[in-house]
Every structure is written in C-alpha cells, then in structure tokens.
Short mmCIF file of C-alpha atoms in Angstrom, two decimals:
data_model
loop_
_atom_site.label_atom_id
_atom_site.label_comp_id
_atom_site.label_asym_id
_atom_site.label_seq_id
_atom_site.Cartn_x
_atom_site.Cartn_y
_atom_site.Cartn_z
CA MET B 25 -2.03 -41.02 -9.10
CA GLU B 26 -0.17 -39.21 -12.35
CA VAL B 27 -2.29 -39.52 -15.73
CA VAL B 28 0.59 -42.25 -16.36
CA ASP B 29 -0.74 -44.58 -13.86
CA ILE B 30 -4.49 -44.01 -14.52
CA ALA B 31 -3.99 -45.16 -17.81
CA ARG B 32 -1.55 -48.00 -17.12
CA TRP B 33 -4.13 -49.45 -14.88
CA GLN B 34 -6.95 -48.27 -17.42
CA PHE B 35 -5.37 -50.63 -20.30
CA GLY B 36 -3.97 -53.30 -17.69
CA ILE B 37 -8.35 -53.95 -16.59
CA ILE B 38 -9.59 -53.81 -20.38
CA THR B 39 -6.21 -55.72 -21.55
CA VAL B 40 -6.52 -58.63 -19.25
CA TYR B 41 -10.82 -58.53 -18.82
CA HIS B 42 -10.66 -58.72 -22.83
CA PHE B 43 -7.77 -61.91 -22.91
CA LEU B 44 -10.28 -64.06 -20.72
CA PHE B 45 -12.82 -64.44 -23.56
CA VAL B 46 -9.78 -64.98 -26.56
CA PRO B 47 -8.30 -68.19 -25.78
CA ILE B 48 -12.11 -69.60 -25.00
CA THR B 49 -13.10 -68.37 -28.35
CA ILE B 50 -10.40 -69.68 -30.52
CA GLY B 51 -9.90 -72.95 -28.84
CA LEU B 52 -13.96 -73.50 -28.59
CA SER B 53 -14.42 -72.71 -32.30
CA PHE B 54 -11.78 -75.87 -33.14
CA ILE B 55 -13.92 -78.02 -30.64
CA ILE B 56 -17.22 -77.20 -32.19
CA ALA B 57 -16.01 -77.42 -35.50
CA LEU B 58 -14.57 -80.72 -34.28
CA PHE B 59 -18.10 -82.05 -32.73
CA GLU B 60 -19.90 -81.32 -35.97
CA THR B 61 -17.44 -83.20 -38.47
CA LEU B 62 -17.49 -86.21 -35.80
CA TRP B 63 -21.44 -85.74 -36.32
CA ILE B 64 -20.95 -85.75 -39.93
CA ARG B 65 -18.58 -88.72 -40.42
CA THR B 66 -20.44 -90.43 -38.19
CA ASN B 67 -24.10 -89.72 -38.14
CA ASN B 68 -23.90 -90.27 -34.01
CA PRO B 69 -26.44 -88.08 -32.07
CA VAL B 70 -24.27 -87.53 -29.76
CA TRP B 71 -21.65 -85.21 -31.44
CA TYR B 72 -24.90 -83.08 -32.38
CA ARG B 73 -26.11 -82.44 -29.53
CA LEU B 74 -22.99 -81.41 -28.17
CA THR B 75 -22.03 -79.47 -31.27
CA ARG B 76 -25.63 -77.24 -30.21
CA PHE B 77 -24.59 -77.07 -27.18
CA PHE B 78 -21.20 -75.60 -26.78
CA GLY B 79 -22.12 -73.83 -29.92
CA LYS B 80 -24.83 -71.70 -27.26
CA LEU B 81 -21.59 -70.97 -25.43
CA PHE B 82 -19.41 -69.60 -28.01
CA LEU B 83 -21.83 -67.60 -29.04
CA ILE B 84 -22.36 -65.75 -25.92
CA ASN B 85 -18.45 -65.60 -25.46
CA PHE B 86 -17.42 -64.93 -28.50
CA ALA B 87 -20.98 -61.99 -28.40
CA ILE B 88 -19.00 -60.23 -25.05
CA GLY B 89 -15.59 -60.59 -26.46
CA VAL B 90 -16.58 -58.31 -29.56
CA VAL B 91 -18.01 -56.11 -27.15
CA THR B 92 -14.40 -55.85 -24.65
CA GLY B 93 -12.63 -55.47 -27.53
CA ILE B 94 -13.51 -52.72 -29.37
CA VAL B 95 -12.93 -50.62 -26.09
CA GLN B 96 -9.10 -51.53 -27.45
CA GLU B 97 -9.26 -49.64 -30.12
CA PHE B 98 -10.87 -46.34 -28.29
CA GLN B 99 -8.30 -46.76 -25.44
CA PHE B 100 -5.22 -45.92 -27.68
CA GLY B 101 -6.74 -42.63 -29.07
CA MET B 102 -8.36 -41.50 -25.28
CA ASN B 103 -4.67 -42.36 -23.24
CA TRP B 104 -2.41 -43.21 -25.64
CA SER B 105 -2.23 -40.69 -28.38
CA ASP B 106 1.47 -40.60 -28.36
CA TYR B 107 2.14 -44.19 -28.55
CA SER B 108 -0.35 -44.29 -31.63
CA ARG B 109 1.38 -41.50 -33.51
CA PHE B 110 4.64 -43.50 -32.87
CA VAL B 111 3.82 -47.28 -33.95
CA GLY B 112 1.19 -46.28 -36.29
CA ASP B 113 2.99 -46.63 -39.91
CA VAL B 114 4.20 -50.31 -38.48
CA PHE B 115 0.59 -51.36 -37.06
CA GLY B 116 -1.31 -49.69 -39.38
CA ALA B 117 -0.84 -52.76 -42.24
CA PRO B 118 -1.14 -55.95 -39.81
CA LEU B 119 -4.25 -54.46 -38.10
CA ALA B 120 -6.21 -53.49 -41.34
CA ILE B 121 -5.55 -56.69 -42.81
CA GLU B 122 -6.26 -58.64 -39.22
CA GLY B 123 -9.59 -56.60 -39.12
CA LEU B 124 -10.60 -56.46 -43.10
CA LEU B 125 -9.52 -60.43 -43.81
CA ALA B 126 -9.24 -61.81 -40.35
CA PHE B 127 -12.05 -60.83 -38.37
CA PHE B 128 -14.09 -60.19 -41.91
CA LEU B 129 -14.07 -63.82 -41.92
CA GLU B 130 -14.63 -65.03 -39.16
CA SER B 131 -17.65 -62.84 -38.47
CA THR B 132 -19.51 -63.60 -41.98
CA PHE B 133 -19.40 -67.48 -41.63
CA LEU B 134 -19.99 -67.38 -38.20
CA GLY B 135 -23.21 -65.77 -39.24
CA LEU B 136 -23.86 -68.21 -42.09
CA TRP B 137 -23.33 -71.06 -39.06
CA ILE B 138 -25.94 -69.75 -37.21
CA PHE B 139 -28.44 -69.28 -39.26
CA GLY B 140 -27.72 -71.67 -42.10
CA TRP B 141 -28.40 -75.09 -40.23
CA ASP B 142 -31.41 -75.58 -42.05
CA LYS B 143 -29.95 -74.00 -45.58
CA LEU B 144 -26.57 -74.96 -45.93
CA PRO B 145 -25.43 -78.72 -47.11
CA ARG B 146 -24.04 -80.47 -43.49
CA TRP B 147 -20.80 -80.76 -44.63
CA MET B 148 -20.88 -77.02 -45.83
CA HIS B 149 -22.08 -75.90 -42.54
CA ALA B 150 -19.35 -77.59 -41.04
CA GLY B 151 -16.95 -76.10 -43.03
CA CYS B 152 -18.31 -72.52 -42.28
CA MET B 153 -17.22 -73.32 -38.77
CA TRP B 154 -13.56 -74.46 -39.70
CA LEU B 155 -13.05 -71.12 -41.43
CA VAL B 156 -14.41 -69.19 -38.21
CA HIS B 157 -11.54 -71.20 -36.46
CA ILE B 158 -9.10 -70.35 -39.08
CA GLY B 159 -10.14 -66.94 -38.81
CA THR B 160 -9.53 -66.74 -35.29
CA LEU B 161 -5.65 -68.29 -35.93
CA LEU B 162 -5.24 -65.28 -38.76
CA SER B 163 -6.69 -62.64 -36.14
CA SER B 164 -4.12 -63.50 -33.32
CA TYR B 165 -1.18 -63.48 -35.97
CA PHE B 166 -1.53 -60.36 -37.26
CA ILE B 167 -1.97 -59.17 -33.95
CA LEU B 168 0.72 -60.97 -32.21
CA ALA B 169 2.75 -59.66 -34.93
CA ALA B 170 2.34 -56.35 -33.63
CA ASN B 171 2.45 -56.94 -30.35
CA SER B 172 5.72 -59.02 -30.77
CA TRP B 173 7.06 -55.98 -32.53
CA MET B 174 7.02 -54.06 -29.07
CA GLN B 175 8.86 -56.66 -28.06
CA HIS B 176 11.26 -56.91 -30.89
CA PRO B 177 11.03 -53.87 -33.06
CA VAL B 178 12.60 -54.63 -36.68
CA GLY B 179 11.76 -53.77 -40.05
CA HIS B 180 11.46 -49.96 -39.43
CA THR B 181 13.44 -46.79 -39.25
CA TYR B 182 12.90 -43.59 -37.26
CA ASN B 183 12.19 -40.67 -38.97
CA GLU B 184 13.10 -37.94 -36.79
CA VAL B 185 11.33 -35.15 -38.70
CA THR B 186 8.27 -36.79 -37.49
CA GLY B 187 8.86 -38.47 -34.42
CA ARG B 188 7.54 -41.76 -35.52
CA ALA B 189 8.63 -45.72 -36.46
CA GLU B 190 8.02 -45.90 -40.36
CA LEU B 191 7.72 -49.39 -41.77
CA THR B 192 10.44 -50.69 -44.35
CA ASP B 193 10.20 -54.19 -44.04
CA PHE B 194 7.12 -55.83 -43.99
CA TRP B 195 7.72 -59.27 -43.97
CA ALA B 196 10.37 -58.84 -41.09
CA VAL B 197 7.50 -57.33 -39.12
CA MET B 198 5.39 -60.66 -40.18
CA PHE B 199 8.22 -63.07 -39.33
CA ASN B 200 9.96 -61.34 -36.45
CA LYS B 201 11.75 -64.10 -34.44
CA VAL B 202 9.48 -63.54 -31.56
CA GLN B 203 6.63 -63.65 -33.33
CA LEU B 204 7.60 -67.42 -34.65
CA VAL B 205 7.77 -68.09 -31.29
CA ALA B 206 4.64 -66.25 -29.58
CA PHE B 207 2.19 -67.24 -31.75
CA PRO B 208 2.16 -71.45 -31.26
CA HIS B 209 2.67 -70.37 -27.71
CA VAL B 210 -0.98 -68.64 -27.53
CA VAL B 211 -2.48 -70.64 -29.91
CA THR B 212 -1.64 -73.95 -27.93
CA ALA B 213 -2.28 -72.40 -24.55
CA CYS B 214 -5.59 -71.39 -26.69
CA TYR B 215 -6.31 -74.96 -27.31
CA LEU B 216 -5.26 -75.96 -23.59
CA THR B 217 -8.03 -73.21 -22.27
CA GLY B 218 -11.00 -74.31 -24.78
CA GLY B 219 -10.48 -77.82 -24.06
CA ALA B 220 -10.39 -76.71 -20.13
CA PHE B 221 -13.43 -75.37 -20.83
CA VAL B 222 -15.22 -77.87 -22.45
CA LEU B 223 -14.08 -80.62 -19.58
CA GLY B 224 -15.15 -78.79 -16.54
CA ILE B 225 -19.09 -77.84 -18.24
CA ALA B 226 -19.02 -81.62 -18.93
CA ALA B 227 -17.93 -82.83 -16.08
CA TRP B 228 -20.39 -80.95 -14.04
CA LEU B 229 -23.15 -82.14 -15.92
CA TYR B 230 -22.02 -85.62 -15.99
CA LEU B 231 -21.71 -85.55 -12.46
CA ARG B 232 -24.16 -83.56 -11.28
CA GLY B 233 -27.45 -85.23 -9.85
CA ARG B 234 -30.03 -84.03 -12.06
CA THR B 235 -28.36 -84.98 -15.42
CA PRO B 236 -30.31 -87.81 -16.90
CA ASP B 237 -28.72 -90.87 -17.20
CA ALA B 238 -29.47 -91.63 -20.13
CA ASP B 239 -27.34 -88.09 -21.08
CA ARG B 240 -24.38 -88.97 -18.84
CA PRO B 241 -22.25 -90.97 -21.21
CA MET B 242 -22.65 -88.35 -23.90
CA TYR B 243 -21.01 -85.96 -21.18
CA LEU B 244 -18.45 -88.28 -20.46
CA THR B 245 -17.53 -88.34 -24.22
CA ALA B 246 -17.00 -84.82 -23.82
CA VAL B 247 -14.96 -85.09 -21.25
CA ARG B 248 -12.58 -87.77 -22.54
CA VAL B 249 -12.06 -85.98 -25.70
CA ALA B 250 -11.58 -82.14 -23.85
CA ALA B 251 -9.22 -83.88 -21.86
CA TRP B 252 -6.84 -84.83 -24.67
CA ILE B 253 -7.23 -81.83 -26.31
CA THR B 254 -6.41 -80.08 -22.75
CA LEU B 255 -3.33 -82.34 -22.54
CA ILE B 256 -1.82 -82.02 -25.44
CA GLY B 257 -2.33 -78.40 -25.83
CA GLY B 258 -0.45 -78.64 -22.36
CA LEU B 259 2.53 -80.31 -23.88
CA GLY B 260 2.37 -77.83 -26.53
CA VAL B 261 2.19 -74.70 -24.54
CA ALA B 262 5.78 -76.27 -22.56
CA ILE B 263 7.66 -76.89 -25.85
CA SER B 264 6.70 -73.52 -27.79
CA GLY B 265 7.39 -71.95 -24.08
CA ASP B 266 10.96 -73.20 -24.05
CA LEU B 267 11.77 -72.39 -27.39
CA GLN B 268 10.08 -68.75 -26.48
CA GLY B 269 12.23 -68.26 -23.40
CA LYS B 270 15.88 -68.72 -25.35
CA VAL B 271 14.76 -65.84 -28.36
CA MET B 272 13.64 -63.80 -24.80
CA THR B 273 17.18 -64.26 -23.29
CA GLU B 274 18.52 -63.11 -26.58
CA VAL B 275 16.30 -60.10 -27.39
CA GLN B 276 15.13 -59.05 -23.55
CA PRO B 277 17.45 -59.93 -20.87
CA MET B 278 16.20 -58.09 -18.74
CA LYS B 279 13.09 -59.93 -18.74
CA MET B 280 14.49 -63.49 -18.47
CA ALA B 281 16.69 -61.96 -15.70
CA ALA B 282 13.89 -60.28 -13.62
CA ALA B 283 11.17 -63.82 -14.50
CA GLU B 284 14.22 -65.25 -12.38
CA GLY B 285 15.55 -62.67 -9.70
CA LEU B 286 18.77 -63.28 -11.27
CA TYR B 287 20.64 -60.43 -9.92
CA GLU B 288 23.81 -60.95 -10.57
CA THR B 289 25.63 -62.45 -14.15
CA SER B 290 26.24 -65.71 -13.89
CA ASP B 291 28.70 -67.38 -16.47
CA SER B 292 27.47 -70.49 -16.15
CA CYS B 293 24.79 -73.47 -14.32
CA ALA B 294 22.46 -70.62 -14.16
CA PRO B 295 20.23 -71.79 -11.23
CA PHE B 296 16.15 -71.71 -11.53
CA SER B 297 14.90 -70.04 -8.40
CA VAL B 298 11.83 -71.79 -7.20
CA PHE B 299 11.18 -68.98 -4.35
CA THR B 300 13.16 -65.72 -4.25
CA LEU B 301 12.80 -62.80 -1.71
CA GLY B 302 14.61 -59.65 -2.34
CA THR B 303 14.86 -56.01 -0.95
CA PRO B 304 12.32 -53.85 -1.58
CA ASP B 305 14.04 -51.69 -3.60
CA GLY B 306 14.47 -54.69 -5.76
CA LYS B 307 18.45 -54.59 -5.87
CA GLU B 308 19.46 -57.30 -3.96
CA GLU B 309 18.77 -60.96 -3.24
CA LYS B 310 17.65 -62.02 0.35
CA PHE B 311 17.14 -65.15 0.24
CA ALA B 312 16.25 -68.03 -2.36
CA VAL B 313 15.20 -71.68 -3.30
CA THR B 314 17.40 -72.61 -5.88
CA VAL B 315 17.62 -75.73 -8.50
CA PRO B 316 21.12 -75.92 -10.07
CA CYS B 317 21.88 -75.68 -14.08
CA VAL B 318 18.27 -75.27 -14.64
CA LEU B 319 17.91 -71.57 -15.86
CA SER B 320 20.73 -71.63 -18.63
CA PHE B 321 19.56 -74.34 -20.48
CA LEU B 322 15.40 -72.70 -20.15
CA GLY B 323 17.59 -69.22 -21.38
CA THR B 324 20.56 -70.79 -23.98
CA GLY B 325 19.73 -74.53 -24.58
CA THR B 326 22.73 -75.27 -22.62
CA PHE B 327 23.41 -76.16 -18.90
CA ASP B 328 26.62 -74.31 -18.92
CA GLY B 329 24.84 -71.06 -21.00
CA THR B 330 25.57 -67.15 -19.64
CA VAL B 331 22.48 -65.68 -18.23
CA GLU B 332 22.80 -62.00 -17.52
CA GLY B 333 22.14 -60.37 -14.51
CA ILE B 334 19.48 -57.65 -13.28
CA ASN B 335 22.17 -55.27 -11.51
CA PRO B 336 24.98 -55.53 -14.90
CA LEU B 337 21.66 -55.04 -17.48
CA ARG B 338 20.43 -51.99 -15.19
CA GLU B 339 23.87 -50.22 -15.22
CA LYS B 340 24.10 -51.54 -19.13
CA TYR B 341 20.99 -49.75 -20.26
CA ALA B 342 21.40 -46.53 -18.14
CA GLU B 343 24.26 -45.79 -20.11
CA THR B 344 22.97 -47.13 -23.34
CA TYR B 345 19.26 -45.10 -23.19
CA GLY B 346 19.91 -42.46 -20.19
CA GLN B 347 22.81 -40.73 -21.69
CA ASP B 348 21.91 -40.18 -25.35
CA PRO B 349 20.47 -36.65 -25.76
CA GLY B 350 20.21 -37.32 -29.69
CA ALA B 351 16.77 -39.82 -28.87
CA MET B 352 14.10 -37.36 -27.40
CA TYR B 353 11.91 -40.66 -27.10
CA TYR B 354 14.45 -42.45 -24.60
CA HIS B 355 13.53 -41.91 -20.94
CA PRO B 356 16.73 -42.15 -18.96
CA GLY B 357 15.75 -43.96 -15.44
CA ASP B 358 15.84 -47.30 -14.16
CA TYR B 359 15.65 -49.72 -16.71
CA VAL B 360 13.98 -52.34 -14.59
CA PRO B 361 10.06 -53.96 -14.54
CA ILE B 362 8.63 -54.73 -10.93
CA ILE B 363 10.24 -57.59 -9.64
CA PRO B 364 8.11 -59.16 -8.42
CA VAL B 365 5.11 -59.11 -10.44
CA THR B 366 7.45 -60.22 -12.65
CA TYR B 367 8.72 -63.10 -11.36
CA TRP B 368 5.47 -64.44 -9.61
CA SER B 369 3.50 -63.95 -12.66
CA PHE B 370 6.15 -66.20 -14.51
CA ARG B 371 5.67 -68.93 -12.04
CA PHE B 372 2.02 -68.58 -11.63
CA MET B 373 1.69 -68.76 -15.90
CA ILE B 374 3.77 -72.15 -15.43
CA GLY B 375 2.21 -73.53 -12.69
CA LEU B 376 -1.75 -73.16 -13.78
CA GLY B 377 -1.10 -74.10 -17.07
CA MET B 378 1.08 -77.57 -15.60
CA ALA B 379 -2.12 -77.64 -13.22
CA ALA B 380 -3.98 -77.77 -16.06
CA ALA B 381 -2.98 -80.64 -18.64
CA VAL B 382 -2.23 -82.68 -15.40
CA GLY B 383 -5.72 -82.49 -14.04
CA ALA B 384 -6.87 -83.41 -17.22
CA ALA B 385 -4.53 -86.28 -17.56
CA LEU B 386 -6.12 -87.51 -14.21
CA LEU B 387 -9.73 -86.88 -15.66
CA LEU B 388 -7.94 -89.32 -18.33
CA TRP B 389 -7.00 -92.23 -16.18
CA GLY B 390 -10.08 -92.03 -14.15
CA THR B 391 -12.73 -92.24 -16.68
CA ARG B 392 -10.08 -95.20 -18.75
CA ARG B 393 -11.59 -98.36 -19.74
CA GLY B 394 -15.51 -96.99 -19.37
CA ARG B 395 -14.48 -95.73 -15.56
CA ARG B 396 -17.52 -93.54 -14.24
CA PRO B 397 -15.35 -91.39 -11.12
CA THR B 398 -18.71 -89.97 -9.08
CA ALA B 399 -16.32 -89.07 -5.77
CA ARG B 400 -16.36 -85.48 -5.14
CA TRP B 401 -12.68 -84.31 -5.16
CA TRP B 402 -13.69 -85.09 -9.41
CA ARG B 403 -15.88 -82.54 -9.35
CA VAL B 404 -13.95 -80.13 -7.60
CA MET B 405 -10.87 -80.82 -9.75
CA ALA B 406 -13.03 -80.98 -12.81
CA LEU B 407 -14.79 -77.39 -11.89
CA ALA B 408 -11.70 -75.85 -11.03
CA ILE B 409 -9.58 -76.89 -14.31
CA PRO B 410 -11.53 -73.66 -16.56
CA PHE B 411 -10.85 -71.42 -14.12
CA VAL B 412 -6.58 -72.41 -13.75
CA ALA B 413 -6.85 -72.58 -17.39
CA VAL B 414 -8.16 -68.62 -17.75
CA PHE B 415 -6.32 -67.27 -15.39
CA GLY B 416 -2.78 -69.03 -16.43
CA ASN B 417 -3.40 -67.43 -19.74
CA SER B 418 -4.32 -64.07 -17.69
CA PHE B 419 -0.70 -64.37 -15.85
CA GLY B 420 1.39 -64.98 -18.99
CA TRP B 421 0.03 -61.64 -20.69
CA ILE B 422 0.43 -60.08 -17.41
CA PHE B 423 4.39 -61.55 -17.16
CA THR B 424 5.18 -61.21 -21.57
CA GLU B 425 3.79 -56.77 -21.11
CA MET B 426 5.33 -56.29 -17.36
CA GLY B 427 8.45 -58.22 -18.04
CA ARG B 428 9.00 -55.67 -21.34
CA GLN B 429 8.52 -52.66 -18.86
CA PRO B 430 9.31 -49.53 -18.60
CA TRP B 431 9.14 -50.06 -22.22
CA VAL B 432 6.44 -49.20 -24.47
CA VAL B 433 8.43 -50.39 -27.41
CA TYR B 434 11.31 -52.34 -25.71
CA GLY B 435 13.88 -49.76 -26.69
CA LEU B 436 12.61 -47.03 -28.44
CA MET B 437 9.79 -45.59 -26.19
CA THR B 438 8.62 -45.64 -22.83
CA VAL B 439 5.21 -45.99 -21.00
CA GLU B 440 5.56 -42.83 -19.43
CA ASN B 441 6.52 -40.72 -22.96
CA ALA B 442 3.59 -43.17 -24.89
CA VAL B 443 0.67 -41.09 -23.12
CA SER B 444 -1.28 -38.91 -23.90
CA PRO B 445 -0.22 -35.82 -23.32
CA GLY B 446 -3.32 -33.82 -23.62
CA VAL B 447 -5.48 -36.08 -21.08
CA THR B 448 -6.27 -34.99 -17.44
CA VAL B 449 -5.95 -36.49 -14.44
CA ALA B 450 -9.96 -36.28 -14.00
CA GLU B 451 -10.45 -37.06 -17.30
CA ALA B 452 -8.31 -40.34 -17.10
CA LEU B 453 -9.85 -41.26 -13.67
CA THR B 454 -13.46 -40.65 -14.81
CA SER B 455 -12.53 -43.04 -18.22
CA LEU B 456 -10.91 -45.68 -15.87
CA LEU B 457 -14.63 -45.82 -13.58
CA THR B 458 -16.74 -45.64 -15.95
CA LEU B 459 -14.98 -48.42 -18.27
CA THR B 460 -14.30 -50.89 -14.88
CA ALA B 461 -18.11 -50.17 -14.31
CA LEU B 462 -19.06 -51.44 -17.67
CA TYR B 463 -16.82 -54.24 -17.47
CA ALA B 464 -18.21 -55.28 -14.29
CA VAL B 465 -21.61 -55.25 -15.71
CA LEU B 466 -20.66 -57.22 -18.79
CA MET B 467 -19.08 -59.91 -16.34
CA VAL B 468 -22.21 -60.13 -14.63
CA ILE B 469 -24.17 -60.65 -18.12
CA GLU B 470 -21.51 -63.05 -19.52
CA PHE B 471 -21.92 -65.18 -16.31
CA GLY B 472 -25.44 -64.72 -15.92
CA LEU B 473 -25.90 -66.29 -19.50
CA LEU B 474 -23.69 -69.05 -19.37
CA VAL B 475 -24.80 -70.50 -16.21
CA LYS B 476 -28.38 -70.56 -17.36
CA TYR B 477 -27.37 -72.53 -20.50
CA ILE B 478 -25.29 -74.49 -18.52
CA LYS B 479 -27.70 -75.57 -16.35
CA ALA B 480 -30.06 -76.39 -19.11
CA GLY B 481 -27.89 -78.88 -20.61
CA ALA B 482 -27.81 -80.47 -24.38
CA ASP B 483 -31.30 -79.95 -25.91
CA PRO B 484 -32.71 -83.67 -26.70
CA PHE B 485 -32.05 -85.06 -30.13
CA SER B 486 -34.19 -84.16 -32.92
CA GLU B 487 -33.48 -85.21 -36.72
CA PRO B 488 -32.48 -81.74 -38.41
CA PRO B 489 -32.96 -81.18 -42.01
CA ASP B 490 -30.78 -81.78 -44.44
CA PRO B 491 -31.10 -79.51 -47.24
CA SER B 492 -28.71 -81.64 -49.67
CA LEU B 493 -31.08 -84.76 -49.76
CA ARG B 494 -34.25 -82.45 -50.56
CA PRO B 495 -36.11 -81.20 -53.48
CA SER B 496 -35.73 -77.48 -53.97
CA SER B 497 -38.77 -75.39 -54.19
CA ASP B 498 -39.40 -72.13 -55.24
CA ASP B 499 -40.79 -71.55 -52.19
CA ASP B 500 -37.46 -73.59 -49.63
CA GLU B 501 -35.37 -70.71 -52.17
CA ASP B 502 -37.49 -67.97 -50.98
CA ALA B 503 -37.18 -68.84 -47.42
CA PRO B 504 -35.53 -66.44 -45.30
CA LEU B 505 -32.79 -67.79 -42.61
CA THR B 506 -34.02 -68.56 -39.29
CA PHE B 507 -31.86 -67.95 -35.88
CA ALA B 508 -30.47 -71.33 -34.75
CA TYR B 509 -30.66 -70.83 -31.04
#
C-alpha cells in the first residue's frame, strides 16, 4: 500500500467512527431540552426522570464524541498537509467561528446544565440545554459549510504563486447552494437518529421483565414521543434529500450517475436502478432492475429530464482536467468514483433511513390508544431502530465523500495531490494502527458505560430544589457547584 491508501483508510475509519456520535448528540440535546421544558410546564415527575436519565447518556456520548473529534484536527496536519495548505485560507474563517462561537456555546452551557441543577432557576436551567442544542446546530452549520465548499467550491480564487485557494467571498461560502440543502438534510437526519436512540432504549426498558410496573407507563411515553420525532425527522430527511439530489445532479453529475449506475446519458425518462451489476472495470452495465423515469425526477424535478451518464462524463472530465498543463493541482486520469461503493452506500443510506421511519410509525400504531405491545418482535424492532438510524447516517457520509472521488476538492484537487509528501509508509501505517486501536478501546468504554446506565434505568423521583423559590443567603451564594451525576 502507498501512503495515500493508508491515509485514506485512516481518515475513513476516524471520520465514520466520530460521526457515530455526532447525530446522536445533536438529536439528543433537542429531546432532553424538550423533556425538561415539559417538566417545567407540567410539573410531571415523568419528564424530570426522563431528563435526568437521558442526560446521563447524552454526557457519555458527548464526551466520547469530543475525544474522537480532536483527532480529526491532528490528522489533517499529519497525513493531509498539502490539502490543509490548499484549503486553509478558505476554511480558516468558518472553522474558527465554529470553535470560538459554536463549540464555546455548547461547552459553556453544558457545564452550567451539569453543575447548575441546584443553583439555577428551573427555566434558566432548561434554557442552558436549549442553548447547547443551538450550539450543536451552529457547529454543524459551519463544519458543513467547509464540507460543502469541497463539494462545490465557490467564493475563492486560485493563487498560482502560493498554490492555494484564497477566500474572496465569505458569504458565498456560507450560503453555498450545496450547503443550503445539505444542512437541513443532516439536521433532520440527526433528529431521526436522536429519536431512534431514545425510542430503542425506552422500548427495551419498557419490555424487559425487571422494569418495575410503575415505571412502564413512563417508558411508553418516551417511546411515543421519540417515535414521533423519528417519524417527523424521517419525513424531513426525505424532503431535504430530494432537494439535495437535484443540486447534486447540477454540481456533481458524476456522483449522481455513479449513485444510479447510469453508464450512458438518458435524454429523458432516466430509470432508477433498484439493482445493477456492472463489469469489473466499472465501464459497462451487465444487468439491472430499473423503475422508469424516477431518476429523471430525482435529478431534475421532471420525469423527462436529462441525466448524464458515467461514460460520457468520463471522457468529458479527462478532456477538461487531464489536458490542462497550467493547473499543476489537477491530476490526469480516470475521474470516476468506485461505483459499487457509491451505488450501494446510496441505497443503504435511503433504505436504512426509510426503515427507521417505518419502524417508528409501526411503534406509534402498536401503542395507539393506550395499547401496550408485548410480543417479542416489538422488542427486536425497537432495539434495531437505533442501529439502523446510525448506520444510515454513516452510509450517507460514505456516499457523500466517496461519490466525490477522486476529488478531495471537486474540480480543484485530487486525493493523490492532497496527501502529505513527507510521510513514509511506515509512519502512516503506525498512525493508522495506533489510532484504530485507540478508537477500539474508546468504543468498548462507550458501550460499557451506556449499557451500565441503561440497565440501571431512570432514578426514582426526588423533588429537586428550586433556587428561584427559596430565599438566598450568604451560605447559598458561597456554596460550590455540585456535580449532578
């Protein structure tokens, strides 16, 4: 293996692993804020117990997510120094704002939420978690702005002297057409995943034999609320995904062609392939099961729209990028992604997302009008939904990044030209094995902590103090904050 191959494996492993925690964090912060708000408005102890219970799981997930995310910063300098140099001027502003504003907002108010249960008025304490959630949304927006620039570079100029892309229009980067459709798609997927996480855990606690009968209605309530969030999130994913597909067809036609296994241009009524087999070199279709006209609608919004095929685009890209000696950062060659990976990750993304939403709908139907399902298949489905949602998110990111190959910045820089030139195979391999082992340890810790606290269930209700209702004293003001968990 060459350095570029090892670096790609390392980036893929770290990024996919880190993104297991991101959608849960974003979605769960919203649900916890909602539960606590419902407690304040209704004074129903059920919402308080659910807030504290899922708050523990949120903190575990948030902590591991932060640790795994830090490595992301280092690996750009370790294995992708040429890429970092090329995009640094463009990425500097949005990523600096993300760190100084969004993450600062998250971490500050999460700290107040953790330590302020007996110090802050209840409405203010709930507001802290809402601000944490807003921080996660802002953080995702700025990070997605950088990623969307990689998909569709705008607002920059290329400096031939420094060999870098230089930012010329900050707002063009912030409101990139890819960004405007990617952000709602990612956020609604996070709500779907967070809802699925709560749904699966609450359903398991409701159905297991050791759960006290008095607690079962509480968990059933959580199941229904989470199922509604999952279902609504799934609808949002479908709508935003449809919009994203049309923008993707416009700015990255090769990605859409590879996602559908469309080898030749279809001038009208392009079919959507349910299943396709191609030749080993990816240049020809051998067998396909298709649905007429659906791809034209997904890509253009009309059933008679034109969708370009892989082979014509292959020739077009080779002519455009492979014969330009003045652009040293272009890499001549075959500008086609790995079609089986792109094709099947696209279908797994759609299929798993739909499965999570359908599962949530079935649970809502099965628990309607106070019904309490007890069949074994309910438990299997409820436990599967969180994994289905998380893997659907992961396949979505694999499709997004692999479908852009061989570009790291679409039309400007290929992966081969982005890798660090001074890294040896031995150094890259050592880094890959070390970080993979470290992440395996973190996975064991994550699941061990989650299983421990999930099995324990929600703590019994104990009326918490309300600082806004008690007279203040010098002793109270001087008392240190106490850790809530």
